[in-house]
GROMACS .gro file of C-alpha atoms in nm:
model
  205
    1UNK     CA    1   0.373  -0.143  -1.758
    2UNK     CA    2   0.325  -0.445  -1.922
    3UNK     CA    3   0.397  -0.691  -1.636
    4UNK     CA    4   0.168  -0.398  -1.412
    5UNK     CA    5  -0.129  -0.487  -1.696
    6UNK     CA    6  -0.089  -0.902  -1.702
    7UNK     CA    7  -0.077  -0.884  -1.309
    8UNK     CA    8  -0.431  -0.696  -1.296
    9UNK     CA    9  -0.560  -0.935  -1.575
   10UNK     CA   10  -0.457  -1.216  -1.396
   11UNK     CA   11  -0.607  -1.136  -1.063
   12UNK     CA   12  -0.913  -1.037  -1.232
   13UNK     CA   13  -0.983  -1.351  -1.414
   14UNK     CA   14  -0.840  -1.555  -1.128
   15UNK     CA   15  -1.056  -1.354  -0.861
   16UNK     CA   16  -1.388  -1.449  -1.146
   17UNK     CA   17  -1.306  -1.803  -1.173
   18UNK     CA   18  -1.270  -1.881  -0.753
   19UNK     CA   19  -1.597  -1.676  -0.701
   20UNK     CA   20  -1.751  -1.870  -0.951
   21UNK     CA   21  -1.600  -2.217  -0.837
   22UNK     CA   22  -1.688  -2.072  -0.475
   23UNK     CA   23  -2.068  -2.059  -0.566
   24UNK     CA   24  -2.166  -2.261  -0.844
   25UNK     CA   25  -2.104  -2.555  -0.706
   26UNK     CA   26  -2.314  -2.473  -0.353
   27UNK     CA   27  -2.620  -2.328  -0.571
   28UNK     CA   28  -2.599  -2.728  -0.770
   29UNK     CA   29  -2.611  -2.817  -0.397
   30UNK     CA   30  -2.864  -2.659  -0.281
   31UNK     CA   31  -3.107  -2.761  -0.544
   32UNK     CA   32  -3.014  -3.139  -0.526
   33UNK     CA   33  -3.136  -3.106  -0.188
   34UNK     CA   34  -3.426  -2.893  -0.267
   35UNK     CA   35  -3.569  -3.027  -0.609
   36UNK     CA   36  -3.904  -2.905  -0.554
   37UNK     CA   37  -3.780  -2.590  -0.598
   38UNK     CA   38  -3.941  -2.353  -0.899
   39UNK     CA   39  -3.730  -2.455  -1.249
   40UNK     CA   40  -3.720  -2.075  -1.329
   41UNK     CA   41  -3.496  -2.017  -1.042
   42UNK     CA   42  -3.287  -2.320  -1.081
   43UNK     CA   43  -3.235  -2.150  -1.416
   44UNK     CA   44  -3.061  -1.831  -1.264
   45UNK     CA   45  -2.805  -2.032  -1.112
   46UNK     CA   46  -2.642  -2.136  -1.425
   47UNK     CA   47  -2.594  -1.770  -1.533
   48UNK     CA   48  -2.227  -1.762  -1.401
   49UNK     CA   49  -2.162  -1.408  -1.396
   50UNK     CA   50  -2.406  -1.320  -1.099
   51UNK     CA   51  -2.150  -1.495  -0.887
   52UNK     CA   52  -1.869  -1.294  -0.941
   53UNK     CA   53  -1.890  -0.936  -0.731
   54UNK     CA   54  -1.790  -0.621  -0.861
   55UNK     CA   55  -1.633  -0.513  -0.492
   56UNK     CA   56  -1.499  -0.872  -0.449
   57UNK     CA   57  -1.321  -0.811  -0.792
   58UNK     CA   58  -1.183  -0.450  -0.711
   59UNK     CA   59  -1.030  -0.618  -0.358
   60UNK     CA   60  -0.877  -0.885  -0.541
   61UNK     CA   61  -0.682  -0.680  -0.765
   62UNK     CA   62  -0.570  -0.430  -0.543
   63UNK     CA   63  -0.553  -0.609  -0.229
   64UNK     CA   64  -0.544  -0.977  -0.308
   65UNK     CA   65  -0.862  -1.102  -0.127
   66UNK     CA   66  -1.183  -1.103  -0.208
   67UNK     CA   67  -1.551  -1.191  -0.183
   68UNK     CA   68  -1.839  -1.356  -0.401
   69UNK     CA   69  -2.180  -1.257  -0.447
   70UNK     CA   70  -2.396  -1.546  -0.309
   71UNK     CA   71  -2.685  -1.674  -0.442
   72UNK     CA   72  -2.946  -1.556  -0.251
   73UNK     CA   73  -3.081  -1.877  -0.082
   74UNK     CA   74  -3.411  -1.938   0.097
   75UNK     CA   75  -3.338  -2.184   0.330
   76UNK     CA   76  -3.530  -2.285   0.669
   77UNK     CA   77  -3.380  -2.585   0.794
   78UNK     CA   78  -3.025  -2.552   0.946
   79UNK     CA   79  -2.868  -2.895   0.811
   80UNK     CA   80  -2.896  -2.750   0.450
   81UNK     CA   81  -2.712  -2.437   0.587
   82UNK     CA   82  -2.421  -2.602   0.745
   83UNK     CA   83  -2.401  -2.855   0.415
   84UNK     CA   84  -2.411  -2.498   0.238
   85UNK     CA   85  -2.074  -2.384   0.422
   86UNK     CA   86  -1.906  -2.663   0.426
   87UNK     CA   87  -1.932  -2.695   0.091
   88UNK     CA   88  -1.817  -2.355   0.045
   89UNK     CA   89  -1.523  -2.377   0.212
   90UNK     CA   90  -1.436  -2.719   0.076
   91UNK     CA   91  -1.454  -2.608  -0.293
   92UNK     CA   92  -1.196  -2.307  -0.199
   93UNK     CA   93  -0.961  -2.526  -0.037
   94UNK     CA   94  -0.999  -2.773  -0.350
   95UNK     CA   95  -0.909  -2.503  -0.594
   96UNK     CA   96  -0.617  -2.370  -0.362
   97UNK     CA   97  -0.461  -2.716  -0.378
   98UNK     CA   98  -0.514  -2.782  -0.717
   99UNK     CA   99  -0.337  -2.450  -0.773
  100UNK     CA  100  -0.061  -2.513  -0.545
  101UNK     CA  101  -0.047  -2.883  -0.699
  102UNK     CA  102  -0.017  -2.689  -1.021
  103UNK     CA  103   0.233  -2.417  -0.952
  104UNK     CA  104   0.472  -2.681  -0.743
  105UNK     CA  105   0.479  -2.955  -0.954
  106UNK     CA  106   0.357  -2.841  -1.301
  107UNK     CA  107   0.502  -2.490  -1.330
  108UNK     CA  108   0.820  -2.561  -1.076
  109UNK     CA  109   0.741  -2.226  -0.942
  110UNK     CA  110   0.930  -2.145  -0.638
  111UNK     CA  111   0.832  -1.949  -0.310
  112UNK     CA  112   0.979  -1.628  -0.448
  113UNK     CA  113   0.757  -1.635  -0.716
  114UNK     CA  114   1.000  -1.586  -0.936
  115UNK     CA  115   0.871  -1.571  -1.289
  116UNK     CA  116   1.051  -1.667  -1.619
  117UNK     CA  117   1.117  -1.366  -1.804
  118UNK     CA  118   1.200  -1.630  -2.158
  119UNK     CA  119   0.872  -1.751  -2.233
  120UNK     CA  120   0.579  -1.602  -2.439
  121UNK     CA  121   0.360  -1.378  -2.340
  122UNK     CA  122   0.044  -1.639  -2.310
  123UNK     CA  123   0.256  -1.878  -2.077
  124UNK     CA  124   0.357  -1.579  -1.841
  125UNK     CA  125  -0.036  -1.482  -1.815
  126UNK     CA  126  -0.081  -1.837  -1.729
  127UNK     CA  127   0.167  -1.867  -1.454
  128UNK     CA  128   0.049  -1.536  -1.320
  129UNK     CA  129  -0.304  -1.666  -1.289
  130UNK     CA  130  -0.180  -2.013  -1.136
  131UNK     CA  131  -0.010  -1.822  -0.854
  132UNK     CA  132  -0.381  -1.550  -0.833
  133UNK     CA  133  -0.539  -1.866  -0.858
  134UNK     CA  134  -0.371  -1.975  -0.516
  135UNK     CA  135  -0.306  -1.671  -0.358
  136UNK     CA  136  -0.701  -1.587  -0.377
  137UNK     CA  137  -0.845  -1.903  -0.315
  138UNK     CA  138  -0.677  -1.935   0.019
  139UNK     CA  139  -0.740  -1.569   0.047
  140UNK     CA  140  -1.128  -1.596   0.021
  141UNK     CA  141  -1.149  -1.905   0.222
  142UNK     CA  142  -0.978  -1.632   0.494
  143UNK     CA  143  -1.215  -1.397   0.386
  144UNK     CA  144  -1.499  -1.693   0.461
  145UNK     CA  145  -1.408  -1.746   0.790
  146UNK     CA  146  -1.559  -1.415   0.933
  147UNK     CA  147  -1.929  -1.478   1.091
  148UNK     CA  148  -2.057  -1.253   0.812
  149UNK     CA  149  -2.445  -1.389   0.734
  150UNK     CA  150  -2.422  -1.469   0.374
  151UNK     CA  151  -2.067  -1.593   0.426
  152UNK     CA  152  -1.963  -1.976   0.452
  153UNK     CA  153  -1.896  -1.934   0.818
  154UNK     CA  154  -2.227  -1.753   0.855
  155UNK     CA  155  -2.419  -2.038   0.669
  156UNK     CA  156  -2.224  -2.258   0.943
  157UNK     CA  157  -2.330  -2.049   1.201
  158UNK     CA  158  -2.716  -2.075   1.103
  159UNK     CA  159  -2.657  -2.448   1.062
  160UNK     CA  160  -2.570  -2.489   1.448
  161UNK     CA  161  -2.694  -2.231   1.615
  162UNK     CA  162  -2.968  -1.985   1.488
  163UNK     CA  163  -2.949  -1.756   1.790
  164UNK     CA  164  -2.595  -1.678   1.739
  165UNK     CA  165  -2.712  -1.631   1.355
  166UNK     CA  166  -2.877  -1.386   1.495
  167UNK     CA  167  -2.670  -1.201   1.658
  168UNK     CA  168  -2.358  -1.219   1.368
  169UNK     CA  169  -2.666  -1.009   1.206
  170UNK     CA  170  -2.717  -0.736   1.438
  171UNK     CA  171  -2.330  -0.718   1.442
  172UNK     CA  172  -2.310  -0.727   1.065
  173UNK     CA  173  -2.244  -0.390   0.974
  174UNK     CA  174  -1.897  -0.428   1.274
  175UNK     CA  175  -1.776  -0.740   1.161
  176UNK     CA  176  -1.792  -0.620   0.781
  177UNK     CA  177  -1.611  -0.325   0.907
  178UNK     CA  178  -1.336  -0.542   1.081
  179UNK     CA  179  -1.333  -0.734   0.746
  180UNK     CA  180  -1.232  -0.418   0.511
  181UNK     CA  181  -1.010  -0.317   0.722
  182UNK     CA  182  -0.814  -0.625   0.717
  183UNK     CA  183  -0.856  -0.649   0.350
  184UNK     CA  184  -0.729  -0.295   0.302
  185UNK     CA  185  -0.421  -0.324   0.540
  186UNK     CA  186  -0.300  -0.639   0.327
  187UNK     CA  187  -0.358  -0.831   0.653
  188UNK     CA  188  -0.534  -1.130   0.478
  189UNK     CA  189  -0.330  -1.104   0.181
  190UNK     CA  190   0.033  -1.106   0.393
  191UNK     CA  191  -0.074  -1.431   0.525
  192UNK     CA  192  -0.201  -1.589   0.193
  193UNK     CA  193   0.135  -1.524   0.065
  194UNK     CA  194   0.278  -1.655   0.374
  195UNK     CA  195   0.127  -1.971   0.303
  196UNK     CA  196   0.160  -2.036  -0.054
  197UNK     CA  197   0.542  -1.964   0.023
  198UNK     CA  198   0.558  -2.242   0.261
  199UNK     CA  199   0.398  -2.467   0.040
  200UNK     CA  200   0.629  -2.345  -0.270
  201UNK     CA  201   0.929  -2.372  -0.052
  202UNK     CA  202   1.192  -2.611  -0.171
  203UNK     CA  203   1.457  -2.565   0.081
  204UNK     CA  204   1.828  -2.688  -0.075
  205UNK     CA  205   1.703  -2.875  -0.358
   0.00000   0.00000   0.00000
């Protein structure tokens, strides 16, 4: 019960912290290129907690990927979109090498995730989180590659080509569907894992 309880705390303030790394920094972004912009709204971006999506949270906890809640962005020309997504996705995979940086290296934790059952309380939270902290960033970068519109790919896709922006819209509702689905199924998570253990592997040593 008590391992059941630090996993779903973990995930859940692992899951907040990579939505809000995942956004933050592209709302800064945005405004550095726009600084005409109205100062009330450049206010809203600093209040964190709009970042981090109730759904998003729920699919990180029980299925190990999830999704932010962007900030809604008003943008007309397509070289601030692409910027947009690139800097989305380069902020996840930052934060999933930092973690993996972390867990290899700082924690010594090894591809079975194997947890040690001696220490406190506090540093078994921690090394629970290190390992969400990996497992979801490379998750939600995943979870960023399908042409969803508010997505990083999407913002990508409406940096290049605005006509097949379009049309990821009118598909929207499909390619969302496709998306839960593989969410659900453990699809996306099965191959995060796969990952991270490839990168935690040690071989003989």
């Amino acid at each position: 019960m008590k391992t059941q309880l630090i996993r779903i705390a973990a995930a859940f303030i692992s899951g907040s912290l990579i939505m809000i790394l995942h956004e933050f920094p592209k709302a800064i972004l945005f405004y550095i290129i726009n600084p005409s912009k109205d100062k009330k709204d450049k206010n809203i971006i600093f209040k964190l907690h709009h970042y981090i999506d109730p759904i998003g949270i729920i699919f990180c906890i029980t299925s190990m990927a999830g999704f932010s809640k962007p900030y809604m962005y008003r943008i007309k020309d397509k070289k601030t979109n692409f910027i947009l997504g690139i800097a989305g996705f380069a902020s996840l995979a930052l934060t999933f090498i930092i973690s993996v940086l972390i867990l290899r290296f700082g924690i010594g934790m090894n591809s079975d995730f194997t947890y040690d059952a001696n220490i406190g309380t506090t540093d078994l939270i921690l090394q629970y989180i290190m390992v969400y902290m990996a497992l979801l960033s490379i998750s939600m970068f995943i979870v960023n590659l399908f042409p969803v519109s508010t997505f990083d790919m999407g913002l990508c896709i409406a940096g290049k080509s605005p006509n097949k922006f379009f049309s990821i819209i009118r598909n929207d509702y499909l390619i969302k569907m496709i998306l839960f689905f593989a969410m659900i199924l453990q699809i996306i998570a099965n191959i995060s894992t796969t990952i991270l253990r490839m990168l935690l592997w040690r071989g003989n040593i």
